[in-house]
PDB file of C-alpha atoms and ligand atoms in Angstrom:
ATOM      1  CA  UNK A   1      -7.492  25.194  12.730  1.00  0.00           C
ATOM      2  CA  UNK A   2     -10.944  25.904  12.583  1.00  0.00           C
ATOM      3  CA  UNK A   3     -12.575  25.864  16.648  1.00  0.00           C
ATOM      4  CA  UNK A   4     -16.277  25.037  15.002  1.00  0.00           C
ATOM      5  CA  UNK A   5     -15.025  21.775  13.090  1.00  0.00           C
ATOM      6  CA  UNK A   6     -12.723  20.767  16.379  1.00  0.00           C
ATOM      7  CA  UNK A   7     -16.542  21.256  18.386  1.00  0.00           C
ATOM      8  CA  UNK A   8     -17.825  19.137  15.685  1.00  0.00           C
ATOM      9  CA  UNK A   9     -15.266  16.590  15.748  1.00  0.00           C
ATOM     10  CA  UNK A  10     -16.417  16.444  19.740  1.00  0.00           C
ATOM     11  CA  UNK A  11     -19.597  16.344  19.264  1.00  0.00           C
ATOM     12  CA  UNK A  12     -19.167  13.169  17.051  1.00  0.00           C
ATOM     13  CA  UNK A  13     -17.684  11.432  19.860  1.00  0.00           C
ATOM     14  CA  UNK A  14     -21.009  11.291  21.419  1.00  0.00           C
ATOM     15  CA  UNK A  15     -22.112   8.469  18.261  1.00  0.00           C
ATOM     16  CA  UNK A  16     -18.920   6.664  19.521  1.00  0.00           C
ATOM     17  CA  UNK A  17     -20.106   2.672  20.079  1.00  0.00           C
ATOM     18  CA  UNK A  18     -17.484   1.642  22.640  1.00  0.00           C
ATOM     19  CA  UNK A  19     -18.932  -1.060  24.634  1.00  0.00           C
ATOM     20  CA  UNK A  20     -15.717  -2.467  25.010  1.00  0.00           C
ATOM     21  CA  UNK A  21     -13.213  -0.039  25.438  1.00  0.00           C
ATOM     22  CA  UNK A  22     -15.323   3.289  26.819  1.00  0.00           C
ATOM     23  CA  UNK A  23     -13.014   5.214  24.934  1.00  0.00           C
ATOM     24  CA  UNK A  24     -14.831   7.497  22.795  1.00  0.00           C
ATOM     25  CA  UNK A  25     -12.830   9.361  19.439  1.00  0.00           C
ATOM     26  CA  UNK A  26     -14.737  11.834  16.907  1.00  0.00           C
ATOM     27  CA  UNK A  27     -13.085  12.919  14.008  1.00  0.00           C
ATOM     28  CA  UNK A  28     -14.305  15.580  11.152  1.00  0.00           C
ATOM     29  CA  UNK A  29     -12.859  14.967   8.014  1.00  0.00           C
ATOM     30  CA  UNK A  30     -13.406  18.402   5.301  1.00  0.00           C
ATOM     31  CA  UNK A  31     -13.296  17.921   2.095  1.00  0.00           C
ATOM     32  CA  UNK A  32     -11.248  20.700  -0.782  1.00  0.00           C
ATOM     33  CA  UNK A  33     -14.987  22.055  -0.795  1.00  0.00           C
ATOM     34  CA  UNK A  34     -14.815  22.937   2.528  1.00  0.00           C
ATOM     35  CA  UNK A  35     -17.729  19.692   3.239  1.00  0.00           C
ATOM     36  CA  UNK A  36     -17.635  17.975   6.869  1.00  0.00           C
ATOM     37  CA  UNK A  37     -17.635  14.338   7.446  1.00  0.00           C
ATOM     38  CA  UNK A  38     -18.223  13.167  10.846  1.00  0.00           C
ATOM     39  CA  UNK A  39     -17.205   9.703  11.893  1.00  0.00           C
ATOM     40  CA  UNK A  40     -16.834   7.973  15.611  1.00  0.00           C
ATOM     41  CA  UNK A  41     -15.175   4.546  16.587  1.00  0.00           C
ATOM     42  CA  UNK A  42     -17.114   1.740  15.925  1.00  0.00           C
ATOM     43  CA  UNK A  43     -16.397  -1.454  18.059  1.00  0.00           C
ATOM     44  CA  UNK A  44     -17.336  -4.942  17.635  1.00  0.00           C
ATOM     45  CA  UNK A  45     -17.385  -8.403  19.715  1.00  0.00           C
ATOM     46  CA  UNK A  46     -14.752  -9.584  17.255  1.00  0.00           C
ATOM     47  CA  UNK A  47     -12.365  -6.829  18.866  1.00  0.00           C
ATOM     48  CA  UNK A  48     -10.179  -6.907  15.902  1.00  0.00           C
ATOM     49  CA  UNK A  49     -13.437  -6.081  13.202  1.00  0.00           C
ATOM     50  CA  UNK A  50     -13.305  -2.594  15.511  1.00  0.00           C
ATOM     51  CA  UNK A  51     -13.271   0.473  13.476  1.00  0.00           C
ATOM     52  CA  UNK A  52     -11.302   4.561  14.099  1.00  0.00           C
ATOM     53  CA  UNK A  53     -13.678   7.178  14.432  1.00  0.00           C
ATOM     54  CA  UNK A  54     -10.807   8.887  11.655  1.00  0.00           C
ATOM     55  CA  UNK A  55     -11.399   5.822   8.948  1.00  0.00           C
ATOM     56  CA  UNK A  56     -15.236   5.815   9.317  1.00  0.00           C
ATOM     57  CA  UNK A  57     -15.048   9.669   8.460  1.00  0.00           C
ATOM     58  CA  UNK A  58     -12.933   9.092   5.339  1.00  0.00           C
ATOM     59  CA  UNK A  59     -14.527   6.081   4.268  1.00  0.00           C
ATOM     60  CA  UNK A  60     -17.800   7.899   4.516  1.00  0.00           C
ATOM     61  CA  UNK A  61     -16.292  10.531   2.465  1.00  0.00           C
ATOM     62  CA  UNK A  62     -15.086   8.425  -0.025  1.00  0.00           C
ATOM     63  CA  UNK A  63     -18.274   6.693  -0.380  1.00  0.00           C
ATOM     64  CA  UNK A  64     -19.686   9.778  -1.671  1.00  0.00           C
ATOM     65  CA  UNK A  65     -17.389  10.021  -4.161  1.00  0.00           C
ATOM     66  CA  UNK A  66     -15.032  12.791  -2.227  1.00  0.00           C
ATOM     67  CA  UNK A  67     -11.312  12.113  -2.564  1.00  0.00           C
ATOM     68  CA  UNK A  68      -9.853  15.456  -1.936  1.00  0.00           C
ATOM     69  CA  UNK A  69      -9.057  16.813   1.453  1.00  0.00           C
ATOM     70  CA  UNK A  70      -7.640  20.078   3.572  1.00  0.00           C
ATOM     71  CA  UNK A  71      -7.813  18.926   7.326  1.00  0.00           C
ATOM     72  CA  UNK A  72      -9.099  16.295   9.433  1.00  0.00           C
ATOM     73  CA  UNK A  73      -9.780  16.593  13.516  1.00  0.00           C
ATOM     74  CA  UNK A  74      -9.545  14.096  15.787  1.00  0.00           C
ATOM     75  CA  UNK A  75     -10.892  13.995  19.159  1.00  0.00           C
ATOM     76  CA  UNK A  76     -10.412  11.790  22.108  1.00  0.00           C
ATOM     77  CA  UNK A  77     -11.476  12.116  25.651  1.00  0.00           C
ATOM     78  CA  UNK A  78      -7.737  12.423  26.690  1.00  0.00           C
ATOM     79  CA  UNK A  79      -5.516  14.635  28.935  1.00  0.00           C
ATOM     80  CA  UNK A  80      -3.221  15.272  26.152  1.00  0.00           C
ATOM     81  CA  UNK A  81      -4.302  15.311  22.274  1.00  0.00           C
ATOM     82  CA  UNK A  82      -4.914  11.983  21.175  1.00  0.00           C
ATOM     83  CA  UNK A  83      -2.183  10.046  18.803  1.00  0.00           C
ATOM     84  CA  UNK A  84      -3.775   8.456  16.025  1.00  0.00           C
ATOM     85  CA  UNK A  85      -2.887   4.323  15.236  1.00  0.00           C
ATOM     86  CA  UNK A  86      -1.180   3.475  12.630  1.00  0.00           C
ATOM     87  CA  UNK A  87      -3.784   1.752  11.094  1.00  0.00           C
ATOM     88  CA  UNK A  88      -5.416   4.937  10.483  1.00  0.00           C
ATOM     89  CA  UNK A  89      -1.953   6.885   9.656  1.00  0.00           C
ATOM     90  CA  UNK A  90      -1.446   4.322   6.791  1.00  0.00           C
ATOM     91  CA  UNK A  91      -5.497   4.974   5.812  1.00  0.00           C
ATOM     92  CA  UNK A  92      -5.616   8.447   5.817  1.00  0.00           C
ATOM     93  CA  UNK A  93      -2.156   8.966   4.007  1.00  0.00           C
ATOM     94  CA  UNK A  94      -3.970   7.190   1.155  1.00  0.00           C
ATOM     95  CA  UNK A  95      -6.075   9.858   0.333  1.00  0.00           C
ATOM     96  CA  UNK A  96      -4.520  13.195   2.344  1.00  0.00           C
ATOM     97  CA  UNK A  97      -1.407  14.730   0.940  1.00  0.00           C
ATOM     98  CA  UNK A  98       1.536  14.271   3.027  1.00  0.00           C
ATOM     99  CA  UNK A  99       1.672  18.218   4.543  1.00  0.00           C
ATOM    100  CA  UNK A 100      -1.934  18.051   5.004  1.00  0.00           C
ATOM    101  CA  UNK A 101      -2.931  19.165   8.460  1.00  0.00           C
ATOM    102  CA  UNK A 102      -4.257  16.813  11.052  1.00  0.00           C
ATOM    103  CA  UNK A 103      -5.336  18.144  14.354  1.00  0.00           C
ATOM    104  CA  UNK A 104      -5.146  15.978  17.425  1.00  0.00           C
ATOM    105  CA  UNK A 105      -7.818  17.100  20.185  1.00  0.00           C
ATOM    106  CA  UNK A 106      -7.780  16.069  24.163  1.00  0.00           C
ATOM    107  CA  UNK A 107     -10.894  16.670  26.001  1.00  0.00           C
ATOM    108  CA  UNK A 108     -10.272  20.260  26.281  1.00  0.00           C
ATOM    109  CA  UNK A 109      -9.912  20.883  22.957  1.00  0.00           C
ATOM    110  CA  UNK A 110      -5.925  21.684  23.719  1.00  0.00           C
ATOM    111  CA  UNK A 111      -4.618  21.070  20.025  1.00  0.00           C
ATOM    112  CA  UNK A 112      -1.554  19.462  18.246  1.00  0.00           C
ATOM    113  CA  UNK A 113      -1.005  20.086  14.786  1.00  0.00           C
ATOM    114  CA  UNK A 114       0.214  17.801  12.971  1.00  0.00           C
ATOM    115  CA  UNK A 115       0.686  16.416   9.146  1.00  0.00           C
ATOM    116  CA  UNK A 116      -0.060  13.183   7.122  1.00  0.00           C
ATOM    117  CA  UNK A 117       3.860  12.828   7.087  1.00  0.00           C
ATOM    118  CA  UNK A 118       5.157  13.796  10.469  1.00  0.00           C
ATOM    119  CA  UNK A 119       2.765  11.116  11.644  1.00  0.00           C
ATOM    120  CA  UNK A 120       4.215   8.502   9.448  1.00  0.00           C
ATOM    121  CA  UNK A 121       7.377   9.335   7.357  1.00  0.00           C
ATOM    122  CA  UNK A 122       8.312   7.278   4.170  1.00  0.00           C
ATOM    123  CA  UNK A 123       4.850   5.606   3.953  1.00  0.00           C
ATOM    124  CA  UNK A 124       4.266   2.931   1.579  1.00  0.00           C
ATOM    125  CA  UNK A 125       1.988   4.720  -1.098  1.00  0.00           C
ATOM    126  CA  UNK A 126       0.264   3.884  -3.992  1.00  0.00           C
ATOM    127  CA  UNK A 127       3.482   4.464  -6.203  1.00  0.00           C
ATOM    128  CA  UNK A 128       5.534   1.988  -4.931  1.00  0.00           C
ATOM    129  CA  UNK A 129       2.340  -0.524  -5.861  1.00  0.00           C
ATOM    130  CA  UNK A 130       2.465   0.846  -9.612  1.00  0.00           C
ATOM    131  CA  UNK A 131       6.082   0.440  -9.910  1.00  0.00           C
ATOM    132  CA  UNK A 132       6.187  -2.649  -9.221  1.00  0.00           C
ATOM    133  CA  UNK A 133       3.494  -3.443 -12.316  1.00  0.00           C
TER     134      UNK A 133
HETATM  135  N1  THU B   1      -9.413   4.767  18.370  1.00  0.00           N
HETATM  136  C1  THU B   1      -9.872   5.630  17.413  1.00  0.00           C
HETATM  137  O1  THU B   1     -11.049   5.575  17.011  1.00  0.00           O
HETATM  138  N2  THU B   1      -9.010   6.548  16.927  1.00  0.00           N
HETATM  139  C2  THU B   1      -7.751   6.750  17.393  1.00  0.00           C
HETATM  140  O2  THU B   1      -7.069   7.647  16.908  1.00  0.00           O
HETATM  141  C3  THU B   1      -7.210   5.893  18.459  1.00  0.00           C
HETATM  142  C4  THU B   1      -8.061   4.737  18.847  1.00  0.00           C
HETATM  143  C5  THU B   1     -10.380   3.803  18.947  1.00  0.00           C
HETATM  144  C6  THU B   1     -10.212   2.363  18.615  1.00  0.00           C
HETATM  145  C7  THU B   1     -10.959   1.702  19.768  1.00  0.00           C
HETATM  146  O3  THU B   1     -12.356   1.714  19.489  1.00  0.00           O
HETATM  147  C8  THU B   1     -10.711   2.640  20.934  1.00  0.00           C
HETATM  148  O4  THU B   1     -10.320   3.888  20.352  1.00  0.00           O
HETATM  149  C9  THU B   1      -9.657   2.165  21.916  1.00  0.00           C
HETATM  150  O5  THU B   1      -8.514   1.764  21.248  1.00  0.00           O
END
């Protein structure tokens, strides 16, 4: 766990647009090169077109062609370090290995470490879809 990308991961809470739920989440994605990619929650009228702070930092990441990954941080304005949906566990386990860490954040930067699999054990993957061919 690396304190500078958890402070970055904060800091991209600030971008958060959360008209509707004033909950704010950051999340820093890094790549195997050791590159950042910030993303925040991005809501909409249509609640359900809402988007994770966590999936707009991978999907910015994978729009630029990076599909590797050693950690992401997630950061919520919470008591205790946020729990990611399982929209986002299902996501992220697309791309991030299953003992890949993921580090959950509160507001005071109080951590929980975590990994693509604790959070969601016996995921459907892209092998089960290539099986089936
Ligand atoms: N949210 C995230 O961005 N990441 C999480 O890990 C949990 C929830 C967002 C979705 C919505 O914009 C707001 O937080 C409240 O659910």
């Amino acid at each position: 766990m690396d304190k500078k990308i958890a402070e970055m991961a904060k800091e991209a809470a600030s971008q958060a647009y959360v008209p509707y739920s004033h909950f704010p989440v950051g999340a820093a994605i890094v790549s195997q090169e050791s590159k950042v990619f910030l993303g925040c929650n991005i809501e909409n009228a249509s609640f359900g077109l809402s988007n994770c702070a966590e999936r707009t930092a991978l999907f910015k990441a994978v729009s630029e062609g990076i599909h590797d990954f050693s950690a992401i941080y997630i950061y919520g304005e919470t008591e205790s370090p946020i729990s990611p949906c399982g929209a986002c566990r299902q996501v992220l386990s697309e791309f991030c290995d299953d003992e890949m860490p993921v580090y959950l954040l509160s507001k005071n930067l109080e951590v929980k470490a975590t990994t693509i699999l604790e959070l969601l054990p016996y995921h459907f993957t892209k092998k089960d879809v290539e099986t089936n061919d």
